[in-house]
Amino acid sequence: MLFALNDGIAGVLATRNLGEKSNLMWILDDPARALMGIAFSFKALWIMVVGAVIYLLSKRKTKEAAQIVAILLSGILMIFMGVDTSRLFGWTFMAILISWKVLEYSEHNWKKIINIALIVNLLIPSVDVYMFGQPVIMSGFYQYIFSFFTISS
């Protein structure tokens, strides 16, 4: 829809301006921030995604591995359409679910690693990364835990 209503990709990128810059310019000016948004989208669950892709490649199931990678690449494309990278890349959550199933049905016992990744994921704060301004640590459980580190004595 965005491509059809905005004269293709040039129109999509041009209409998404914030602070006199398109999102493409924000990403080119600070690619590390875009990568941080992608990293914080899955946090520790990247372990499952990377593990599943490596496992599938080791079993010569390149089509299945490519499908997971294609989902991730679609998320990377989405971050060029808005300044909220972690939220936009989060649309690729299906890659985590697929990876979880791949590891669950593999001949190796990944259950312990999956459980550790899920627990660690809860302990890593959720961070909303925008291409402008400072990243925002989300309120709630994470803010409560990390408030102990910010109390000055």
C-alpha positions in Angstrom: 0.0 0.0 0.0 2.8 2.4 0.9 4.5 1.9 -2.4 1.3 2.1 -4.4 0.1 5.3 -2.8 3.5 7.1 -2.6 5.0 6.7 -6.1 7.1 3.7 -5.2 10.0 3.5 -2.8 11.2 7.1 -3.5 7.8 8.4 -2.5 7.7 6.2 0.7 11.2 7.4 1.8 10.5 11.0 0.9 7.2 11.2 2.8 8.6 9.8 6.0 10.5 13.0 7.1 11.1 13.9 10.7 13.3 16.8 11.7 13.9 17.8 8.1 15.4 14.4 7.3 14.0 11.2 5.8 14.4 8.0 7.7 16.9 6.9 5.1 19.1 9.9 6.0 18.7 9.1 9.7 19.8 5.6 9.1 22.8 6.6 6.9 23.8 9.2 9.5 23.7 6.7 12.4 23.6 3.1 11.2 24.6 1.9 14.7 21.3 3.2 16.1 19.4 1.2 13.5 21.4 -1.9 14.4 20.7 -1.2 18.1 16.9 -1.1 17.3 17.2 -4.4 15.5 19.2 -6.0 18.4 16.8 -4.9 21.1 13.8 -6.1 19.1 14.6 -9.8 19.9 17.1 -9.2 22.7 18.3 -12.7 24.0 15.9 -14.5 21.6 18.4 -13.9 18.9 20.0 -17.0 20.3 17.1 -19.1 19.0 17.0 -17.4 15.6 20.7 -17.8 15.0 20.7 -21.3 16.4 17.8 -22.4 14.1 19.4 -20.9 11.0 22.8 -22.6 11.8 21.0 -25.9 12.6 19.0 -25.8 9.3 22.1 -25.0 7.3 24.0 -27.9 9.0 21.2 -30.2 7.9 21.3 -28.8 4.4 17.8 -27.3 4.7 18.7 -24.1 3.0 15.2 -23.3 1.9 13.9 -23.3 5.5 16.9 -21.3 6.6 16.4 -18.8 3.8 12.7 -18.4 4.8 13.8 -17.3 8.3 16.4 -14.9 6.9 13.8 -13.5 4.4 11.5 -12.7 7.3 14.4 -10.9 9.0 15.3 -9.0 5.8 11.7 -7.8 5.5 12.1 -6.3 8.9 15.2 -4.5 7.9 13.3 -3.1 4.9 10.6 -1.9 7.2 12.9 0.2 9.3 13.5 2.4 6.3 9.8 3.4 6.4 9.7 4.8 9.9 11.9 6.1 12.7 10.9 3.6 15.4 13.3 0.8 14.4 12.6 -1.6 17.3 8.9 -1.5 16.8 9.0 -1.9 13.0 11.6 -4.8 13.2 9.4 -6.4 15.8 6.9 -7.3 13.0 9.4 -10.1 12.2 8.5 -11.9 15.4 7.4 -14.9 13.3 11.1 -15.7 12.8 11.3 -16.4 16.5 8.3 -18.7 16.5 9.6 -20.6 13.5 13.0 -20.9 15.1 11.6 -22.1 18.3 9.7 -24.9 16.5 12.8 -25.8 14.4 14.9 -26.2 17.6 12.2 -28.0 19.5 11.9 -30.7 16.8 15.6 -31.0 16.1 17.5 -34.1 17.2 19.4 -32.0 19.8 18.0 -31.0 23.1 17.7 -27.2 22.9 15.1 -27.0 25.7 17.6 -25.8 28.3 19.1 -23.1 25.9 15.6 -22.0 24.9 14.5 -21.6 28.6 17.7 -19.7 29.5 17.2 -17.4 26.5 13.6 -16.7 27.6 14.6 -15.9 31.2 17.5 -13.7 30.1 15.2 -12.0 27.7 13.0 -11.0 30.6 16.0 -9.5 32.4 17.2 -7.4 29.5 15.3 -4.2 29.5 12.9 -3.4 26.6 14.3 -0.4 24.8 12.3 1.6 22.2 15.0 2.8 19.8 14.1 5.7 17.6 16.3 7.1 14.8 16.1 10.5 16.6 16.4 11.4 20.2 17.5 9.0 23.0 16.4 5.3 23.3 13.6 4.9 25.8 13.7 2.1 28.4 10.1 1.0 28.7 8.3 1.4 31.9 7.0 -1.4 34.1 9.0 -4.5 35.2 12.2 -3.3 33.5 12.1 0.2 34.8 11.5 -1.0 38.3 14.5 -3.4 38.2 16.8 -0.8 36.7 15.7 2.0 39.0 17.9 0.5 41.7 20.9 1.3 39.5 20.0 5.0 39.0 19.4 5.9 42.7 22.1 8.2 43.8 23.4 7.8 47.3 
